[in-house]
């Protein structure tokens, strides 16, 4: 569940999804299944691997006559060797001699519970609570108790914790050990979903050494009852996936994490408001979450803000209004996905409307990469688009995701774009346009012609199509695009490129790669 990167969200279809999150996808709605898949597909890789193997060129008989060159190495090198082994293999070296036992206890330990699974499991997490998950849980407890640390990397993703006293006691012990043994990077994912009544213990905030924290499928710690002084003084990366938390919990985490740089949130399980007030935060991403508000209150270092939901989410009546507030983010460079007409955009104290005039108080000069979702079949959204674009006069890369319209509206002047007054970012700065999910609709073509005729600095117009060539749709769409060849391009020639991409619906960064 590392901070998501572009191109990261292509699902490996060879493995059934239930083997990832332990649930039959048939009982889940599409958004929950996708959110859980995001969580598991983006878990960070452990710095050690069980796939490596050792071989010996000499026979056992020959080996008896050879000097023990490995044991002759200094402790510093042997410590490095032991620290590169999976926890189970590292523990076995302690049986060689008292020296090796001392080395094992002195070496940093990478603890990954999938490395502790029986060989027959093939490294695949159990799909349900049972003997295997219980056994792994016991071994994890024993390792945390026996080894003095430090633990540079701990990944615990095989547990099936339930709201019962025994599991709460296990969690409490784990965090007691981790808090005193120098854990640097922690991955903690419960299976299969957050369970009402089961929260992460307050001891989570005692892990002062944490620099990277990944939490999946948990109820978040109740920050209202934390003791004074609870904090994450060294935390730089926080990734939350399918958690249940309150608005105040995120406020608290940001307030007590003075060096936090990256925040990534996927599949928040309740309607949620995010207030970003942090003097260290550089990246904030929210995926597949039902947000009532995202307010950039005070984020002087923020460079990227992405709020993304899959397009089909917008067409099922689930989407409720989200308010996007940008109050103080002087270095914000990448912003998405805005939704003209379907979203309230507030810049400073001004709510942006179709007729809002451009002024120093209603623009964000720092944004250079902008992404939007738009129903071209909904007139009110198309009418709001110019006003939204005018808020970001220095945009050089624009990504438009065309969302299929369930109930089109017809009250749009056919000359709307011809009569639209100049838009500074289009005329003077736009170099790259990504238009995703182009269907060949007339309103889409009208917008593309407006770009072609007005974007003087345009270098690329990339149209991303998600269509099946077998049904002849591709040929029809390409035929409609020929009208762009007859347009007089303001940049001095046709810059059109058409590409096919079947992952556009599950790639928040399509078109935002720089």
Short mmCIF file of C-alpha atoms in Angstrom, two decimals:
data_model
loop_
_atom_site.label_atom_id
_atom_site.label_comp_id
_atom_site.label_asym_id
_atom_site.label_seq_id
_atom_site.Cartn_x
_atom_site.Cartn_y
_atom_site.Cartn_z
CA UNK A 1 0.00 0.00 0.00
CA UNK A 2 2.81 2.31 -0.84
CA UNK A 3 2.01 5.73 -2.09
CA UNK A 4 0.33 4.99 -5.41
CA UNK A 5 2.23 5.84 -8.54
CA UNK A 6 1.19 6.22 -12.13
CA UNK A 7 0.53 2.96 -13.92
CA UNK A 8 0.29 1.05 -10.66
CA UNK A 9 -3.33 0.01 -10.83
CA UNK A 10 -3.38 -2.67 -13.53
CA UNK A 11 -4.76 -5.70 -11.71
CA UNK A 12 -2.93 -9.03 -12.13
CA UNK A 13 -5.92 -11.04 -13.31
CA UNK A 14 -4.10 -14.38 -13.00
CA UNK A 15 -4.86 -14.50 -9.26
CA UNK A 16 -8.53 -14.51 -8.10
CA UNK A 17 -9.30 -11.41 -6.08
CA UNK A 18 -10.61 -13.45 -3.15
CA UNK A 19 -7.08 -14.72 -2.62
CA UNK A 20 -6.05 -11.12 -2.03
CA UNK A 21 -8.68 -9.87 0.37
CA UNK A 22 -10.35 -13.10 1.53
CA UNK A 23 -13.84 -12.30 0.25
CA UNK A 24 -15.92 -13.61 -2.61
CA UNK A 25 -16.11 -10.65 -5.02
CA UNK A 26 -19.70 -11.67 -5.73
CA UNK A 27 -20.78 -10.38 -2.31
CA UNK A 28 -19.06 -7.01 -2.71
CA UNK A 29 -20.11 -3.93 -4.61
CA UNK A 30 -17.69 -2.95 -7.36
CA UNK A 31 -16.23 0.01 -5.48
CA UNK A 32 -15.43 -1.98 -2.33
CA UNK A 33 -13.87 -4.76 -4.39
CA UNK A 34 -11.75 -2.24 -6.29
CA UNK A 35 -10.74 -0.40 -3.10
CA UNK A 36 -9.61 -3.65 -1.47
CA UNK A 37 -7.76 -4.58 -4.64
CA UNK A 38 -5.99 -1.21 -4.58
CA UNK A 39 -4.92 -1.89 -1.01
CA UNK A 40 -3.38 -5.27 -1.77
CA UNK A 41 -1.93 -4.48 -5.18
CA UNK A 42 -0.03 -1.51 -3.77
CA UNK A 43 1.46 -3.07 -0.63
CA UNK A 44 5.18 -2.25 -0.47
CA UNK A 45 7.62 -4.98 -1.32
CA UNK A 46 9.66 -6.34 1.53
CA UNK A 47 13.40 -5.57 1.40
CA UNK A 48 14.13 -9.32 1.71
CA UNK A 49 12.78 -12.22 -0.32
CA UNK A 50 12.07 -15.91 0.19
CA UNK A 51 12.58 -16.53 -3.52
CA UNK A 52 16.37 -16.46 -3.30
CA UNK A 53 18.28 -19.69 -2.74
CA UNK A 54 21.79 -20.69 -1.77
CA UNK A 55 23.82 -23.34 -3.53
CA UNK A 56 27.04 -25.06 -2.61
CA UNK A 57 29.53 -26.07 -5.29
CA UNK A 58 31.39 -28.50 -3.08
CA UNK A 59 30.15 -31.82 -1.78
CA UNK A 60 29.55 -32.40 1.92
CA UNK A 61 32.66 -34.58 2.15
CA UNK A 62 34.82 -31.95 0.51
CA UNK A 63 33.31 -29.26 2.71
CA UNK A 64 34.58 -30.94 5.88
CA UNK A 65 38.14 -30.40 4.73
CA UNK A 66 37.64 -26.74 3.82
CA UNK A 67 38.19 -23.88 6.24
CA UNK A 68 35.02 -22.12 7.48
CA UNK A 69 35.55 -18.85 5.62
CA UNK A 70 32.08 -17.53 6.47
CA UNK A 71 32.62 -17.74 10.21
CA UNK A 72 35.99 -16.08 9.70
CA UNK A 73 34.28 -12.93 8.46
CA UNK A 74 34.01 -10.01 10.90
CA UNK A 75 30.77 -9.48 12.82
CA UNK A 76 29.92 -6.35 10.81
CA UNK A 77 29.67 -8.34 7.56
CA UNK A 78 27.84 -11.27 9.15
CA UNK A 79 25.30 -8.89 10.68
CA UNK A 80 24.63 -7.58 7.21
CA UNK A 81 24.19 -11.13 5.89
CA UNK A 82 21.73 -12.08 8.64
CA UNK A 83 19.74 -8.87 8.21
CA UNK A 84 19.21 -9.72 4.51
CA UNK A 85 17.56 -13.04 5.36
CA UNK A 86 13.83 -13.60 5.87
CA UNK A 87 13.00 -13.74 9.58
CA UNK A 88 12.52 -17.52 9.59
CA UNK A 89 15.90 -18.18 7.95
CA UNK A 90 17.65 -15.61 10.10
CA UNK A 91 16.34 -17.29 13.25
CA UNK A 92 17.71 -20.64 12.07
CA UNK A 93 21.25 -19.27 12.03
CA UNK A 94 21.03 -18.92 15.81
CA UNK A 95 21.24 -22.72 16.07
CA UNK A 96 24.73 -22.81 14.49
CA UNK A 97 26.65 -21.54 17.50
CA UNK A 98 26.50 -19.08 20.36
CA UNK A 99 28.20 -16.52 18.15
CA UNK A 100 25.53 -16.85 15.48
CA UNK A 101 22.81 -16.64 18.15
CA UNK A 102 24.32 -13.37 19.34
CA UNK A 103 24.55 -12.12 15.77
CA UNK A 104 20.89 -12.92 15.11
CA UNK A 105 19.80 -10.98 18.19
CA UNK A 106 21.99 -8.03 17.14
CA UNK A 107 20.96 -7.87 13.48
CA UNK A 108 18.04 -5.69 12.30
CA UNK A 109 15.06 -7.99 11.66
CA UNK A 110 12.73 -7.77 8.67
CA UNK A 111 9.48 -9.43 9.75
CA UNK A 112 6.96 -10.34 7.05
CA UNK A 113 4.17 -12.70 8.03
CA UNK A 114 3.67 -14.05 4.48
CA UNK A 115 7.25 -15.37 4.77
CA UNK A 116 6.08 -17.46 7.72
CA UNK A 117 3.34 -19.28 5.82
CA UNK A 118 3.75 -23.03 5.23
CA UNK A 119 5.45 -23.89 1.96
CA UNK A 120 2.22 -25.40 0.60
CA UNK A 121 0.59 -21.95 0.70
CA UNK A 122 2.99 -20.65 -1.93
CA UNK A 123 3.20 -17.28 -0.21
CA UNK A 124 -0.54 -16.64 -0.77
CA UNK A 125 -2.42 -15.25 2.22
CA UNK A 126 -5.10 -17.53 3.70
CA UNK A 127 -8.61 -16.69 2.50
CA UNK A 128 -10.25 -17.29 5.87
CA UNK A 129 -9.46 -17.45 9.56
CA UNK A 130 -8.15 -20.86 10.57
CA UNK A 131 -5.19 -22.92 11.72
CA UNK A 132 -2.74 -21.30 9.31
CA UNK A 133 -3.58 -17.70 10.21
CA UNK A 134 -3.53 -18.53 13.94
CA UNK A 135 -0.17 -20.25 13.66
CA UNK A 136 1.34 -17.32 11.79
CA UNK A 137 -0.03 -14.96 14.42
CA UNK A 138 1.67 -16.99 17.17
CA UNK A 139 5.02 -16.96 15.34
CA UNK A 140 4.80 -13.19 14.87
CA UNK A 141 4.18 -12.75 18.58
CA UNK A 142 7.14 -14.98 19.42
CA UNK A 143 9.48 -13.12 17.03
CA UNK A 144 8.49 -9.70 18.37
CA UNK A 145 8.98 -10.93 21.92
CA UNK A 146 12.33 -12.68 21.35
CA UNK A 147 14.17 -10.22 19.15
CA UNK A 148 15.36 -6.94 20.72
CA UNK A 149 15.16 -5.04 17.44
CA UNK A 150 15.49 -2.86 15.56
CA UNK A 151 12.77 -3.77 13.05
CA UNK A 152 13.38 -1.78 9.85
CA UNK A 153 10.36 -3.36 8.12
CA UNK A 154 7.34 -5.20 9.56
CA UNK A 155 4.48 -6.40 7.36
CA UNK A 156 1.50 -8.14 8.99
CA UNK A 157 -1.24 -8.88 6.46
CA UNK A 158 -2.37 -12.45 7.24
CA UNK A 159 -4.33 -11.90 10.45
CA UNK A 160 -8.06 -12.25 10.84
CA UNK A 161 -8.59 -10.09 13.91
CA UNK A 162 -12.05 -9.93 15.45
CA UNK A 163 -13.59 -7.74 18.18
CA UNK A 164 -12.88 -10.17 20.99
CA UNK A 165 -10.63 -9.88 24.01
CA UNK A 166 -8.05 -12.41 22.78
CA UNK A 167 -7.39 -10.56 19.52
CA UNK A 168 -7.33 -7.17 21.25
CA UNK A 169 -4.71 -8.56 23.64
CA UNK A 170 -2.58 -9.77 20.70
CA UNK A 171 -2.75 -6.34 19.06
CA UNK A 172 -1.83 -4.62 22.32
CA UNK A 173 1.21 -6.88 22.78
CA UNK A 174 2.38 -6.33 19.22
CA UNK A 175 2.32 -2.57 19.58
CA UNK A 176 3.96 -2.73 22.99
CA UNK A 177 6.87 -4.59 21.41
CA UNK A 178 7.02 -2.42 18.31
CA UNK A 179 6.96 0.80 20.32
CA UNK A 180 10.17 -0.11 22.12
CA UNK A 181 12.07 -1.91 19.36
CA UNK A 182 12.62 0.71 16.69
CA UNK A 183 10.14 -0.13 13.92
CA UNK A 184 10.83 2.03 10.88
CA UNK A 185 8.23 0.86 8.33
CA UNK A 186 5.00 -0.87 9.36
CA UNK A 187 2.34 -2.50 7.19
CA UNK A 188 -0.74 -3.66 9.10
CA UNK A 189 -3.74 -5.00 7.16
CA UNK A 190 -6.64 -6.86 8.75
CA UNK A 191 -8.66 -9.39 6.78
CA UNK A 192 -11.07 -9.16 5.19
CA UNK A 193 -12.78 -5.85 6.10
CA UNK A 194 -12.92 -3.39 9.00
CA UNK A 195 -15.07 -4.94 11.72
CA UNK A 196 -17.32 -2.74 13.88
CA UNK A 197 -16.01 -2.61 17.43
CA UNK A 198 -12.38 -3.35 16.54
CA UNK A 199 -10.05 -0.36 16.52
CA UNK A 200 -6.32 -0.07 16.40
CA UNK A 201 -5.04 0.44 19.95
CA UNK A 202 -3.79 3.79 21.19
CA UNK A 203 -0.32 2.22 21.51
CA UNK A 204 0.01 2.80 17.75
CA UNK A 205 0.96 6.37 18.60
CA UNK A 206 3.72 5.12 20.90
CA UNK A 207 5.75 3.95 17.87
CA UNK A 208 7.80 7.13 17.75
CA UNK A 209 10.42 5.66 15.38
CA UNK A 210 7.92 5.07 12.55
CA UNK A 211 8.77 6.76 9.25
CA UNK A 212 6.31 4.89 7.00
CA UNK A 213 2.93 3.56 8.10
CA UNK A 214 0.44 1.58 6.00
CA UNK A 215 -2.92 0.67 7.54
CA UNK A 216 -5.59 -1.37 5.78
CA UNK A 217 -9.07 -2.62 6.75
CA UNK A 218 -9.13 -1.34 10.33
CA UNK A 219 -11.13 0.93 12.55
CA UNK A 220 -8.75 3.82 13.22
CA UNK A 221 -7.60 4.65 16.71
CA UNK A 222 -10.04 6.84 18.66
CA UNK A 223 -7.90 9.97 18.78
CA UNK A 224 -10.30 11.67 21.21
CA UNK A 225 -9.01 9.51 24.09
CA UNK A 226 -5.28 9.60 23.30
CA UNK A 227 -3.01 10.87 26.06
CA UNK A 228 -1.36 14.25 25.80
CA UNK A 229 1.90 14.01 23.88
CA UNK A 230 0.82 11.20 21.53
CA UNK A 231 2.52 11.84 18.20
CA UNK A 232 4.37 10.55 15.16
CA UNK A 233 7.52 12.71 15.35
CA UNK A 234 9.31 10.93 12.47
CA UNK A 235 6.42 9.84 10.22
CA UNK A 236 6.90 10.83 6.59
CA UNK A 237 4.47 8.54 4.72
CA UNK A 238 0.95 7.58 5.85
CA UNK A 239 -1.22 5.30 3.71
CA UNK A 240 -4.77 4.43 4.81
CA UNK A 241 -6.84 1.83 2.95
CA UNK A 242 -10.43 0.84 3.68
CA UNK A 243 -10.35 2.27 7.18
CA UNK A 244 -13.15 3.67 9.31
CA UNK A 245 -12.26 7.02 10.83
CA UNK A 246 -13.76 10.36 11.77
CA UNK A 247 -12.86 13.78 10.46
CA UNK A 248 -11.16 14.67 13.73
CA UNK A 249 -8.87 11.65 13.45
CA UNK A 250 -7.22 12.93 10.27
CA UNK A 251 -7.03 16.42 11.78
CA UNK A 252 -5.23 14.95 14.78
CA UNK A 253 -2.78 12.87 12.74
CA UNK A 254 -1.76 15.86 10.62
CA UNK A 255 -1.35 17.99 13.73
CA UNK A 256 0.95 15.50 15.50
CA UNK A 257 3.04 14.49 12.45
CA UNK A 258 5.39 17.46 11.98
CA UNK A 259 7.43 15.94 9.13
CA UNK A 260 4.67 14.07 7.24
CA UNK A 261 5.16 14.48 3.48
CA UNK A 262 2.83 11.95 1.83
CA UNK A 263 -0.78 11.11 2.68
CA UNK A 264 -2.68 8.54 0.61
CA UNK A 265 -6.24 7.50 1.44
CA UNK A 266 -8.20 4.78 -0.38
CA UNK A 267 -11.74 3.55 0.20
CA UNK A 268 -12.69 5.41 3.39
CA UNK A 269 -15.67 3.44 4.70
CA UNK A 270 -17.79 6.41 5.77
CA UNK A 271 -18.66 9.89 4.46
CA UNK A 272 -15.69 11.97 5.33
CA UNK A 273 -14.29 15.50 5.35
CA UNK A 274 -10.57 16.07 4.92
CA UNK A 275 -8.98 19.28 6.20
CA UNK A 276 -5.35 19.63 5.15
CA UNK A 277 -3.44 21.77 7.61
CA UNK A 278 0.22 20.78 7.56
CA UNK A 279 3.43 22.70 7.00
CA UNK A 280 5.28 19.59 5.77
CA UNK A 281 2.73 17.79 3.55
CA UNK A 282 3.76 17.57 -0.11
CA UNK A 283 1.38 14.94 -1.57
CA UNK A 284 -2.26 14.19 -0.67
CA UNK A 285 -4.21 11.56 -2.64
CA UNK A 286 -7.78 10.38 -2.01
CA UNK A 287 -9.05 7.42 -4.04
CA UNK A 288 -12.47 5.77 -4.11
CA UNK A 289 -13.65 7.64 -1.02
CA UNK A 290 -16.95 9.39 -0.35
CA UNK A 291 -15.71 12.84 0.56
CA UNK A 292 -18.08 15.58 1.56
CA UNK A 293 -15.25 18.11 1.60
CA UNK A 294 -11.56 18.48 0.86
CA UNK A 295 -10.26 21.73 2.29
CA UNK A 296 -6.66 22.80 1.77
CA UNK A 297 -6.60 25.04 4.81
CA UNK A 298 -2.89 25.68 5.26
CA UNK A 299 -0.46 23.58 3.24
CA UNK A 300 2.46 25.74 2.14
CA UNK A 301 4.49 22.76 0.86
CA UNK A 302 1.69 20.85 -0.90
CA UNK A 303 2.66 19.96 -4.48
CA UNK A 304 -0.02 17.41 -5.46
CA UNK A 305 -3.68 16.92 -4.56
CA UNK A 306 -5.64 14.13 -6.27
CA UNK A 307 -9.26 13.22 -5.46
CA UNK A 308 -10.34 10.34 -7.71
CA UNK A 309 -13.27 7.98 -8.13
CA UNK A 310 -13.85 5.57 -11.00
CA UNK A 311 -16.11 6.95 -13.71
CA UNK A 312 -18.87 4.36 -13.24
CA UNK A 313 -19.23 5.66 -9.68
CA UNK A 314 -20.54 8.91 -11.11
CA UNK A 315 -23.30 7.19 -13.08
CA UNK A 316 -25.07 5.14 -10.43
CA UNK A 317 -26.62 7.86 -8.32
CA UNK A 318 -24.09 7.29 -5.52
CA UNK A 319 -22.05 10.43 -5.97
CA UNK A 320 -22.93 13.12 -3.48
CA UNK A 321 -21.73 16.69 -3.71
CA UNK A 322 -18.14 17.31 -2.71
CA UNK A 323 -16.84 20.75 -1.82
CA UNK A 324 -13.26 21.50 -2.84
CA UNK A 325 -11.69 24.41 -0.98
CA UNK A 326 -8.29 25.86 -1.78
CA UNK A 327 -7.42 28.39 0.87
CA UNK A 328 -3.62 28.33 1.17
CA UNK A 329 -1.44 26.17 -1.07
CA UNK A 330 1.06 28.50 -2.75
CA UNK A 331 3.11 25.68 -4.33
CA UNK A 332 0.31 23.37 -5.47
CA UNK A 333 1.39 22.13 -8.91
CA UNK A 334 -0.87 19.12 -9.69
CA UNK A 335 -4.61 19.16 -8.98
CA UNK A 336 -7.38 16.70 -9.87
CA UNK A 337 -10.05 15.58 -10.34
CA UNK A 338 -12.31 18.62 -10.37
CA UNK A 339 -15.94 18.16 -11.46
CA UNK A 340 -17.36 21.35 -12.97
CA UNK A 341 -21.07 21.72 -12.29
CA UNK A 342 -21.16 18.70 -10.01
CA UNK A 343 -18.73 19.99 -7.43
CA UNK A 344 -18.49 23.16 -5.42
CA UNK A 345 -15.12 24.81 -5.96
CA UNK A 346 -14.08 27.48 -3.49
CA UNK A 347 -10.91 29.52 -3.87
CA UNK A 348 -10.18 31.68 -0.89
CA UNK A 349 -13.53 33.04 0.24
CA UNK A 350 -15.12 32.87 -3.22
CA UNK A 351 -17.37 30.06 -4.47
CA UNK A 352 -16.73 29.70 -8.20
CA UNK A 353 -19.78 30.00 -10.45
CA UNK A 354 -20.24 30.22 -14.21
CA UNK A 355 -20.10 34.01 -14.16
CA UNK A 356 -17.41 34.51 -11.52
CA UNK A 357 -14.94 37.13 -12.71
CA UNK A 358 -11.22 36.49 -12.73
CA UNK A 359 -9.34 38.36 -10.01
CA UNK A 360 -6.17 37.79 -7.97
CA UNK A 361 -8.35 36.29 -5.23
CA UNK A 362 -10.06 33.74 -7.48
CA UNK A 363 -7.11 32.13 -9.27
CA UNK A 364 -4.43 29.60 -8.32
CA UNK A 365 -1.31 30.58 -10.22
CA UNK A 366 0.86 27.65 -9.14
CA UNK A 367 -1.17 24.82 -10.75
CA UNK A 368 0.47 23.52 -13.93
CA UNK A 369 -1.21 20.09 -14.23
CA UNK A 370 -4.99 19.92 -13.96
CA UNK A 371 -7.41 16.97 -14.27
CA UNK A 372 -11.20 17.05 -14.51
CA UNK A 373 -14.15 14.66 -14.77
CA UNK A 374 -16.89 15.98 -17.03
CA UNK A 375 -20.25 14.79 -18.33
CA UNK A 376 -20.28 16.41 -21.76
CA UNK A 377 -23.93 15.39 -22.05
CA UNK A 378 -24.88 17.57 -19.06
CA UNK A 379 -25.19 21.18 -20.14
CA UNK A 380 -24.61 22.75 -16.72
CA UNK A 381 -21.27 20.97 -16.40
CA UNK A 382 -20.11 22.10 -19.84
CA UNK A 383 -21.14 25.67 -19.00
CA UNK A 384 -19.06 25.58 -15.81
CA UNK A 385 -15.93 24.27 -17.54
CA UNK A 386 -14.64 27.65 -18.83
CA UNK A 387 -15.05 29.20 -15.39
CA UNK A 388 -13.09 26.36 -13.76
CA UNK A 389 -10.32 26.60 -16.37
CA UNK A 390 -9.98 30.34 -15.79
CA UNK A 391 -9.06 29.67 -12.14
CA UNK A 392 -5.79 28.06 -13.26
CA UNK A 393 -4.19 30.38 -15.84
CA UNK A 394 -0.79 28.62 -15.92
CA UNK A 395 -1.93 25.08 -16.67
CA UNK A 396 0.37 23.41 -19.21
CA UNK A 397 -1.04 19.87 -18.99
CA UNK A 398 -4.80 19.32 -18.98
CA UNK A 399 -6.47 15.93 -18.52
CA UNK A 400 -10.19 15.68 -19.29
CA UNK A 401 -11.98 12.41 -18.45
CA UNK A 402 -15.26 12.25 -20.32
CA UNK A 403 -17.85 10.53 -18.14
CA UNK A 404 -20.74 8.69 -19.76
CA UNK A 405 -23.97 10.62 -19.24
CA UNK A 406 -26.92 8.67 -17.89
CA UNK A 407 -29.46 11.47 -18.42
CA UNK A 408 -28.27 13.93 -21.10
CA UNK A 409 -29.60 17.49 -21.18
CA UNK A 410 -30.12 19.46 -24.38
CA UNK A 411 -30.16 23.13 -23.38
CA UNK A 412 -26.70 24.05 -24.65
CA UNK A 413 -26.12 26.58 -27.40
CA UNK A 414 -24.54 24.83 -30.38
CA UNK A 415 -22.17 27.81 -30.67
CA UNK A 416 -21.25 27.71 -26.98
CA UNK A 417 -17.50 27.27 -27.51
CA UNK A 418 -17.38 29.69 -30.46
CA UNK A 419 -18.89 32.37 -28.24
CA UNK A 420 -16.71 31.60 -25.21
CA UNK A 421 -14.33 34.44 -24.38
CA UNK A 422 -10.59 33.69 -24.27
CA UNK A 423 -9.25 31.40 -21.54
CA UNK A 424 -5.68 32.29 -20.61
CA UNK A 425 -4.37 28.80 -19.88
CA UNK A 426 -5.74 27.51 -23.21
CA UNK A 427 -4.44 30.40 -25.29
CA UNK A 428 -1.00 30.86 -23.78
CA UNK A 429 0.21 27.88 -21.73
CA UNK A 430 -1.48 24.59 -22.68
CA UNK A 431 1.08 22.23 -24.17
CA UNK A 432 -0.45 18.79 -23.59
CA UNK A 433 -4.10 17.73 -23.62
CA UNK A 434 -5.18 14.25 -22.57
CA UNK A 435 -8.79 13.51 -23.42
CA UNK A 436 -9.75 10.18 -21.89
CA UNK A 437 -12.66 7.97 -22.92
CA UNK A 438 -13.46 9.88 -26.07
CA UNK A 439 -16.67 8.53 -27.66
CA UNK A 440 -17.02 10.77 -30.67
CA UNK A 441 -19.98 12.76 -29.31
CA UNK A 442 -20.59 16.14 -30.88
CA UNK A 443 -20.01 18.08 -27.65
CA UNK A 444 -16.66 16.35 -27.22
CA UNK A 445 -15.69 17.28 -30.78
CA UNK A 446 -16.79 20.88 -30.21
CA UNK A 447 -14.47 21.16 -27.21
CA UNK A 448 -11.54 19.60 -29.10
CA UNK A 449 -12.02 22.03 -31.97
CA UNK A 450 -12.02 24.90 -29.45
CA UNK A 451 -8.67 23.66 -28.12
CA UNK A 452 -7.21 23.19 -31.60
CA UNK A 453 -8.24 26.67 -32.74
CA UNK A 454 -7.08 28.52 -29.60
CA UNK A 455 -4.15 26.66 -27.96
CA UNK A 456 -1.14 28.46 -29.42
CA UNK A 457 1.47 26.51 -27.44
CA UNK A 458 -0.11 23.06 -27.91
CA UNK A 459 2.37 20.27 -28.61
CA UNK A 460 0.21 17.15 -28.12
CA UNK A 461 -3.48 16.31 -28.16
CA UNK A 462 -3.77 12.73 -26.97
CA UNK A 463 -7.17 11.05 -27.27
CA UNK A 464 -7.48 7.91 -25.17
CA UNK A 465 -10.17 5.51 -26.37
CA UNK A 466 -11.61 2.56 -24.47
CA UNK A 467 -13.42 0.82 -27.29
CA UNK A 468 -13.45 -2.58 -28.93
CA UNK A 469 -12.15 -2.55 -32.48
CA UNK A 470 -13.99 -5.81 -33.22
CA UNK A 471 -17.37 -4.10 -33.27
CA UNK A 472 -16.43 -1.41 -35.74
CA UNK A 473 -16.75 1.38 -33.16
CA UNK A 474 -13.12 2.33 -33.53
CA UNK A 475 -13.51 3.04 -37.26
CA UNK A 476 -16.61 5.20 -36.66
CA UNK A 477 -14.84 7.28 -34.02
CA UNK A 478 -11.76 7.76 -36.19
CA UNK A 479 -14.01 8.92 -39.04
CA UNK A 480 -15.56 11.58 -36.78
CA UNK A 481 -12.09 12.83 -35.82
CA UNK A 482 -11.30 13.74 -39.43
CA UNK A 483 -13.06 17.04 -38.82
CA UNK A 484 -10.06 18.07 -36.70
CA UNK A 485 -7.82 17.79 -39.75
CA UNK A 486 -9.73 20.58 -41.46
CA UNK A 487 -9.44 22.93 -38.49
CA UNK A 488 -6.83 25.69 -38.52
CA UNK A 489 -4.67 24.76 -35.53
CA UNK A 490 -3.45 27.77 -33.56
CA UNK A 491 -0.19 25.97 -32.82
CA UNK A 492 0.64 25.57 -36.50
CA UNK A 493 -0.38 22.03 -37.40
CA UNK A 494 -2.33 18.99 -36.26
CA UNK A 495 -1.00 17.58 -32.98
CA UNK A 496 -3.56 14.78 -32.69
CA UNK A 497 -2.64 11.30 -31.46
CA UNK A 498 -5.18 8.54 -30.83
CA UNK A 499 -4.37 5.69 -28.45
CA UNK A 500 -6.31 2.78 -26.99
CA UNK A 501 -6.12 2.09 -23.26
CA UNK A 502 -8.19 -0.48 -21.39
CA UNK A 503 -7.00 0.62 -17.92
CA UNK A 504 -8.23 4.22 -17.99
CA UNK A 505 -11.03 3.52 -15.51
CA UNK A 506 -8.61 2.16 -12.92
CA UNK A 507 -5.66 4.50 -13.41
CA UNK A 508 -5.95 7.80 -11.52
CA UNK A 509 -2.69 9.03 -13.05
CA UNK A 510 -3.49 8.49 -16.71
CA UNK A 511 -2.65 11.78 -18.37
CA UNK A 512 -0.85 13.18 -15.30
CA UNK A 513 2.54 11.60 -15.94
CA UNK A 514 5.22 14.19 -16.40
#
